[in-house]
CSV table of C-alpha atoms and ligand atoms in Angstrom, one decimal:
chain,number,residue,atom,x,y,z
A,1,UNK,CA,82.5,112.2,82.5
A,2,UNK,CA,83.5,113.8,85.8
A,3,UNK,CA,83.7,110.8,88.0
A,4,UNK,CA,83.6,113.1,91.2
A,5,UNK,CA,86.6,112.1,93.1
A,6,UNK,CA,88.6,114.8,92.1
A,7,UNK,CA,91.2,116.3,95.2
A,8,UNK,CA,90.1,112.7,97.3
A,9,UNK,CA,93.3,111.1,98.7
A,10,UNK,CA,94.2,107.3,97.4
A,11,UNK,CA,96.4,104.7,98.6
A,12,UNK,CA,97.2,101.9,95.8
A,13,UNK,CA,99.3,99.1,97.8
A,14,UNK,CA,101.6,97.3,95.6
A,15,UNK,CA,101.4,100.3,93.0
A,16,UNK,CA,105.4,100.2,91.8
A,17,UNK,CA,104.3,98.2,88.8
A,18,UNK,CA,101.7,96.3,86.7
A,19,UNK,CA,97.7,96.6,87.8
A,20,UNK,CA,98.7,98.5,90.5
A,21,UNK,CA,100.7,100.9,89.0
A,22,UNK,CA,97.9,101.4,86.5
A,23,UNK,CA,95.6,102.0,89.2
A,24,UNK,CA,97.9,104.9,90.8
A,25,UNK,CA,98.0,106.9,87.2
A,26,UNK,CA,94.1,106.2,86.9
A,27,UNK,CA,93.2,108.2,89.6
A,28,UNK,CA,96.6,110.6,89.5
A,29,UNK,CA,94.7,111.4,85.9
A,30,UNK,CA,91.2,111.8,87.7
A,31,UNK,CA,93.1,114.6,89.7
A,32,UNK,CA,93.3,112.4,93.3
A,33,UNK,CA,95.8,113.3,95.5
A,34,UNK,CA,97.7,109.5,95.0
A,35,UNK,CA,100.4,107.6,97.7
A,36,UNK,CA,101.5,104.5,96.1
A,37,UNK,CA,104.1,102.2,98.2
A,38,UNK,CA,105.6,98.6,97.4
A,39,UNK,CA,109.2,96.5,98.8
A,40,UNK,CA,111.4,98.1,96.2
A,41,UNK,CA,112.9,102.1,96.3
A,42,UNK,CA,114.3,102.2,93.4
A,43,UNK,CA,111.2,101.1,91.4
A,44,UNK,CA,109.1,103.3,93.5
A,45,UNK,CA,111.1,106.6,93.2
A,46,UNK,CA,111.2,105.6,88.9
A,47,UNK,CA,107.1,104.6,89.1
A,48,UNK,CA,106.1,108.5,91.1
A,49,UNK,CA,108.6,110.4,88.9
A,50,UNK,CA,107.1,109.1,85.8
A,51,UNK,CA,103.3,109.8,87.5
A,52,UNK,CA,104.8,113.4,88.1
A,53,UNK,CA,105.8,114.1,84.4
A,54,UNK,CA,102.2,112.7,83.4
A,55,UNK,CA,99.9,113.6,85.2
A,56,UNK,CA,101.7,116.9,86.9
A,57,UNK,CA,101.1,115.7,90.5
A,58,UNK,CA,103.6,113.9,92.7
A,59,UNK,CA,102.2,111.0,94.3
A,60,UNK,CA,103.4,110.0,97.9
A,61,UNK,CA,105.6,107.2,98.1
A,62,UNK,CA,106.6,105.0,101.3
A,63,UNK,CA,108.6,101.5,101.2
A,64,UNK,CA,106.3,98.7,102.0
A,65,UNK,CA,106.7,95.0,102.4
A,66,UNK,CA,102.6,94.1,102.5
A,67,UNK,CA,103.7,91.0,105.1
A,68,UNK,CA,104.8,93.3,108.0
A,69,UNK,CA,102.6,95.2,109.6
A,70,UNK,CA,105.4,97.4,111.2
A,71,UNK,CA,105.7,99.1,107.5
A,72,UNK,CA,101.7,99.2,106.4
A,73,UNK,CA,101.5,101.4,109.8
A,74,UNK,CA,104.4,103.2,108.6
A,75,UNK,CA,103.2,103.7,105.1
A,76,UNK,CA,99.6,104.9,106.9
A,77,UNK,CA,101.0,107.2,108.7
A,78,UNK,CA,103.6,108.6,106.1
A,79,UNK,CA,100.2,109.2,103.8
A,80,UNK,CA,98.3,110.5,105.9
A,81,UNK,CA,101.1,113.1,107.9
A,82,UNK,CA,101.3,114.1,104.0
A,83,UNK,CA,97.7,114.0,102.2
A,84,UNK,CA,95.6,113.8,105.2
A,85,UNK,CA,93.1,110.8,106.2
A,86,UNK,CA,92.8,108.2,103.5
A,87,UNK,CA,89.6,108.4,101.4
A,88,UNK,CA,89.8,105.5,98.7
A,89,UNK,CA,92.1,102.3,99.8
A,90,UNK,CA,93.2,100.1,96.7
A,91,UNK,CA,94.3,96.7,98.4
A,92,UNK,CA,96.6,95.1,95.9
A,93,UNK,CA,99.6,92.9,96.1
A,94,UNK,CA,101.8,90.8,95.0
A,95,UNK,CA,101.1,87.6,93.2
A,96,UNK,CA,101.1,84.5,95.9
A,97,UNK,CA,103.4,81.8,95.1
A,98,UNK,CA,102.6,79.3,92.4
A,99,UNK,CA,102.5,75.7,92.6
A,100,UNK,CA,99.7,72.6,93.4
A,101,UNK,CA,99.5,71.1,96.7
A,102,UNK,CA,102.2,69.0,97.1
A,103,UNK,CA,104.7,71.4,95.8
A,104,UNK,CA,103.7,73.8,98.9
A,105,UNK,CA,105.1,74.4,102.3
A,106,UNK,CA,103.0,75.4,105.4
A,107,UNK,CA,106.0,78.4,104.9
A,108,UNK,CA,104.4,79.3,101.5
A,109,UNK,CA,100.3,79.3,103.0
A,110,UNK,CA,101.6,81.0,105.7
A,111,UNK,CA,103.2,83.9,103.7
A,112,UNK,CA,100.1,83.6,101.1
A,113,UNK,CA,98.1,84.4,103.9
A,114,UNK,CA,99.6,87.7,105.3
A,115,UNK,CA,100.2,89.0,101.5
A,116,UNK,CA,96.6,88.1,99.9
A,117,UNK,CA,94.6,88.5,103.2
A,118,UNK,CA,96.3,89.9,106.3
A,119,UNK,CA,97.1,92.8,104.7
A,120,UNK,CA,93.8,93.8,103.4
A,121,UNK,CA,92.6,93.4,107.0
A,122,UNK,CA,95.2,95.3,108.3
A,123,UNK,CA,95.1,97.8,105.6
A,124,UNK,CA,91.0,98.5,106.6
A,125,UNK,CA,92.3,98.3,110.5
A,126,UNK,CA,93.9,101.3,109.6
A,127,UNK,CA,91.5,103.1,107.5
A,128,UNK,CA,88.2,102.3,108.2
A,129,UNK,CA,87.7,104.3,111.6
A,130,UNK,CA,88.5,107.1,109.2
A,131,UNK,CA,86.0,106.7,106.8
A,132,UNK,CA,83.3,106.3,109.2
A,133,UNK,CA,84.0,109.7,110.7
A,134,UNK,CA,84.1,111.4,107.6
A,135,UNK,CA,81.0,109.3,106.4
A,136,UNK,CA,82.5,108.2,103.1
A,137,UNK,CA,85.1,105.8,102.1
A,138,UNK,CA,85.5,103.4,99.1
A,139,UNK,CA,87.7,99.6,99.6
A,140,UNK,CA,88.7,98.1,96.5
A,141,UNK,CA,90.5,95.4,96.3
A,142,UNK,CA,92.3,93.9,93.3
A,143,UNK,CA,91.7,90.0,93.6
A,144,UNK,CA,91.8,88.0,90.6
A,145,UNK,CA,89.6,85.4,88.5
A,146,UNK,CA,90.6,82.8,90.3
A,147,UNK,CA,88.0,83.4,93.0
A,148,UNK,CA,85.1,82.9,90.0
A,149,UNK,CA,86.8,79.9,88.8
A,150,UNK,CA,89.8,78.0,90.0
A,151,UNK,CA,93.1,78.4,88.1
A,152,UNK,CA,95.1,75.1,87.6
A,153,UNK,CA,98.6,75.1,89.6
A,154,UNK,CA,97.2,78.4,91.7
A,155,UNK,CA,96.5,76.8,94.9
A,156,UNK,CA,97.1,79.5,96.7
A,157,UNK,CA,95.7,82.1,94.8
A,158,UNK,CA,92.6,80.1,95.1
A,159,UNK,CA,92.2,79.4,98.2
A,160,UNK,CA,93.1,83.0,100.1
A,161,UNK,CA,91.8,85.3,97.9
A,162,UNK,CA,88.2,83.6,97.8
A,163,UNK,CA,88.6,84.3,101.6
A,164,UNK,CA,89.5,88.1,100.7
A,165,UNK,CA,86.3,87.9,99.3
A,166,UNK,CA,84.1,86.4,102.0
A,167,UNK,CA,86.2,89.6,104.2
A,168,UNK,CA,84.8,92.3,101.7
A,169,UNK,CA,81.2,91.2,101.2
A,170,UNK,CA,81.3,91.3,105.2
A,171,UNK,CA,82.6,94.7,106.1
A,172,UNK,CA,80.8,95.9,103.0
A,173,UNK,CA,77.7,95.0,105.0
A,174,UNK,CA,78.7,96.5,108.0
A,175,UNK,CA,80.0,99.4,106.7
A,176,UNK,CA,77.7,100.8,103.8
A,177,UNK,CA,75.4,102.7,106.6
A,178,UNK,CA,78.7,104.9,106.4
A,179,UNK,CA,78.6,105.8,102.7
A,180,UNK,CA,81.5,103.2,102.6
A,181,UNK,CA,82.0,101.1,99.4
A,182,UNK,CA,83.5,97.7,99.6
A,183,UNK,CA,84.4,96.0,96.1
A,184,UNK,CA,86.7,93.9,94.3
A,185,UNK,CA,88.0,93.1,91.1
A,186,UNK,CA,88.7,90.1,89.5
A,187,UNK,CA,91.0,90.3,86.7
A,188,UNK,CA,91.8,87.9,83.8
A,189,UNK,CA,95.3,87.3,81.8
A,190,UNK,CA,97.1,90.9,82.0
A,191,UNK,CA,100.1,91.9,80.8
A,192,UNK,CA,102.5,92.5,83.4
A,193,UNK,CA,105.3,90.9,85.2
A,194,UNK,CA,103.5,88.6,86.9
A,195,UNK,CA,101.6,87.1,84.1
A,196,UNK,CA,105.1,86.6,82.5
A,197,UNK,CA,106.1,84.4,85.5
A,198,UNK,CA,103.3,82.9,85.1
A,199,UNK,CA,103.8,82.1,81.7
A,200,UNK,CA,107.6,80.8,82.4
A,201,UNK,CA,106.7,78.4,85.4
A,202,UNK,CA,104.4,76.8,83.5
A,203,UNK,CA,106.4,76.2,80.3
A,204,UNK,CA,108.8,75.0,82.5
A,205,UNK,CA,106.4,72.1,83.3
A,206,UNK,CA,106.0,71.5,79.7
A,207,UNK,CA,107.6,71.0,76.4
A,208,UNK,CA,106.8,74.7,75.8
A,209,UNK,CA,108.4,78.2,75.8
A,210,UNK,CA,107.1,80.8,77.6
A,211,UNK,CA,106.0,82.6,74.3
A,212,UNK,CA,103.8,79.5,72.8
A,213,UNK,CA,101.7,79.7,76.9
A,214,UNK,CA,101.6,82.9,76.5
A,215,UNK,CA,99.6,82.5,72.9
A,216,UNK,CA,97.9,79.5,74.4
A,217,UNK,CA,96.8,81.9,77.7
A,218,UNK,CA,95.0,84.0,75.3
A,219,UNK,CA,93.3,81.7,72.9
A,220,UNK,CA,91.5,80.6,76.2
A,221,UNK,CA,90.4,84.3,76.4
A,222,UNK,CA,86.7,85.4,74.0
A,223,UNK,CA,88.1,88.3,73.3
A,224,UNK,CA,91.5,86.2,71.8
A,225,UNK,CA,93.9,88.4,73.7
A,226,UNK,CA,95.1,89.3,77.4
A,227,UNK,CA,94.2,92.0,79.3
A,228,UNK,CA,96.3,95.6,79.4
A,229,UNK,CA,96.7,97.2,82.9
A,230,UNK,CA,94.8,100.4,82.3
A,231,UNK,CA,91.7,97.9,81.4
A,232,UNK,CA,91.4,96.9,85.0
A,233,UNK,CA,92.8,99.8,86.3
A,234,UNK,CA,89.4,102.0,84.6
A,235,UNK,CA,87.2,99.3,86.2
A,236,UNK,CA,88.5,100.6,89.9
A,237,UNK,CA,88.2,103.9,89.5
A,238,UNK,CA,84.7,103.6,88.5
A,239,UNK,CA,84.2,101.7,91.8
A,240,UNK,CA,85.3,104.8,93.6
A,241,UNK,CA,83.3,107.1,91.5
A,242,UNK,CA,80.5,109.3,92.6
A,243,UNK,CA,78.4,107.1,89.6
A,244,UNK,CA,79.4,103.8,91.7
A,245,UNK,CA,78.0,105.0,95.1
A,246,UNK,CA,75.4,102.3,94.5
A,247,UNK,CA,77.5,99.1,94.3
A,248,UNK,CA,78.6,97.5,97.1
A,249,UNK,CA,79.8,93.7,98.1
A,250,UNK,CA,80.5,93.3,94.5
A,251,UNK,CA,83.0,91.2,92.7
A,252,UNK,CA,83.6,92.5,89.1
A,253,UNK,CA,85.8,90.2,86.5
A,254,UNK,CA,87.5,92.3,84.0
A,255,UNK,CA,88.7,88.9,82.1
A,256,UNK,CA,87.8,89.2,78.3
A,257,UNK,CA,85.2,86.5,78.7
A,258,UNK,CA,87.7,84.2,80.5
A,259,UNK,CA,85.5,82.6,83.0
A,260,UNK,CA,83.2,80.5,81.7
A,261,UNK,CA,80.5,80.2,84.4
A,262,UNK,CA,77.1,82.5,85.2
A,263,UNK,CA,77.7,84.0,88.4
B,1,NAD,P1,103.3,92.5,89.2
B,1,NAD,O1,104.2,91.4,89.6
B,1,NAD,O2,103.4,93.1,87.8
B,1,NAD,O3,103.3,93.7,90.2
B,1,NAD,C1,103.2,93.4,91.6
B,1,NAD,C2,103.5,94.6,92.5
B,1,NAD,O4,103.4,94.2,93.8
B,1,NAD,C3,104.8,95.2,92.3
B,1,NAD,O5,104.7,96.6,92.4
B,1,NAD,C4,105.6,94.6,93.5
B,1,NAD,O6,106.7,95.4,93.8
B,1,NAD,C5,104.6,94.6,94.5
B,1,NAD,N1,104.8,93.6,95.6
B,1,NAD,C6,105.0,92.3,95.5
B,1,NAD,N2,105.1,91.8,96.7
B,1,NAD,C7,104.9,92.8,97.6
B,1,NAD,C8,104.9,92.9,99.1
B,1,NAD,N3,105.1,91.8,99.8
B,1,NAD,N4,104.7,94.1,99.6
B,1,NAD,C9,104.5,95.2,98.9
B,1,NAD,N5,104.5,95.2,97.5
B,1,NAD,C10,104.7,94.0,96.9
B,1,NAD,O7,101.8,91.9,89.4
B,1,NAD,P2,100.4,92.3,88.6
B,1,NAD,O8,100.2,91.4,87.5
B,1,NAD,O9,100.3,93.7,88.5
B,1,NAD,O10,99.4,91.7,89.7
B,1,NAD,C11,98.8,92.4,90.8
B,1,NAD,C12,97.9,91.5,91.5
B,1,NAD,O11,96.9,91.0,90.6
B,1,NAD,C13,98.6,90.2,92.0
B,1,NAD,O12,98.1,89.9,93.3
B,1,NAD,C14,98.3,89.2,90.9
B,1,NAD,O13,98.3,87.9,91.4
B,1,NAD,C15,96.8,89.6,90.6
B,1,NAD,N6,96.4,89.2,89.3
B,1,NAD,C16,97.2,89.4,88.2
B,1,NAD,C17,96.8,88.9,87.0
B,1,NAD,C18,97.7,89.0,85.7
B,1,NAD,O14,97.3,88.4,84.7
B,1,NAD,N7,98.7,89.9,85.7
B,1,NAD,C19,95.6,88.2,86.9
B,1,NAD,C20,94.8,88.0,88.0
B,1,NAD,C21,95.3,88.5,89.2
């Protein structure tokens, strides 16, 4: 299916590794002219060399730490001197810190807040005046389930990226007179890095080794198994596909059947 995004210029934020990294090869593979950008060179220079011998482009890179503004207005600039104005915005980041609410310092909701938040709203700062003059944009930002249904020992996952959503269903509003898109996505158990530090602090609070959470994680899951990246990943290029023009203020969980509510 040609999903009609073809030559349209991408920014995936925190796109060195895991979901986001899956994100960046989705739409290198849908022909997008991709920047990707994280805190870490190394990984960065490996993650866009390997998206070169794949997909035959080279994506943009720029070193970004998602809590300082200095470098998202950096990175913006750096992508668009070199692709031109930014079309389709991926906001991702880096996992917040674990723990339940005595184990957390006004330090940790403070950083929380500029990684899961802050930097969305900074990132659209930057963007959206764009997309309004070229009359089409599409926001995605990856989120997790956590804002469906409350993850134990996630406090701060839970709490700042249900107000990433409340963020998104607003601009969406305000925006989709522009042909601007705002979604999310919510996903379930995937493996990556993250999940595996998920996996370790919590065996740590138990008798258990990372391994036997790990098989407990996905006998929580319908589908009996945890997510791969390029699952979520397909879900958000959809969103930024001609065929999605339609959906906007949306929150879709790509969890295997995780969450157990309706809505
Ligand atoms: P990951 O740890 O595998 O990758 C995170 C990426 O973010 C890396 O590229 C890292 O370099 C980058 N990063 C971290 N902090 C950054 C910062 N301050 N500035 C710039 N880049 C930074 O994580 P993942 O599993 O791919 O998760 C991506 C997002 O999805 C996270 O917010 C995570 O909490 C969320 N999520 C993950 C899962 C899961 O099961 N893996 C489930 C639900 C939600």
């Amino acid at each position: 299916m040609d999903l009609g995004i073809k030559g349209k210029t991408v920014l995936v934020t925190a796109s060195s590794k895991g979901i986001g990294r899956a994100v960046a090869e989705g739409f290198a593979a849908e022909g997008c002219s991709v920047a990707i950008c994280s805190r870490n060179k190394d990984e960065l220079l490996n993650t866009a060399e390997e998206i070169k011998k794949k997909y035959g482009m080279e994506p943009v890179w720029c070193v970004c730490d998602l809590n300082n503004i200095k470098d998202i207005e950096t990175t913006i600039e750096t992508v668009t001197k070199q692709l031109g104005r930014i079309e389709i915005l991926v906001n991702n980041c880096g996992g917040p810190e674990p723990g339940n609410f005595q184990q957390l310092s006004e330090k940790n909701w403070q950083a929380a807040f500029e990684q899961v938040l802050l930097s969305a709203v900074r990132l659209c700062n930057f963007v959206v005046p764009d997309m309004i003059l070229n009359e089409w944009g599409r926001i995605i930002n990856i989120t997790s389930v956590s804002v469906k249904q409350p993850i134990d020992n996630l406090m701060l996952s839970n709490s700042l990226r249900t107000g990433l959503i409340g963020f998104a269903k607003t601009l969406s509003n305000e925006v989709a007179k522009f042909n601007i898109t705002v979604n999310s996505v919510a996903p379930g158990y995937t493996l990556t890095n993250r999940i595996y530090d998920i996996a370790v602090h919590k065996a740590k609070q138990s008798a258990k080794s990372h391994e036997e959470v790990l098989v407990e994680m996905a006998k929580e899951i319908p589908i009996n198994r945890l997510a791969s990246p390029d699952e979520i990943a397909s879900v958000v290029v959809f969103l930024a596909s001609k065929q999605a023009s339609y959906i906007t203020g949306n929150t879709i969980q790509v969890d295997g059947g995780l969450v157990k509510g309706l809505y």
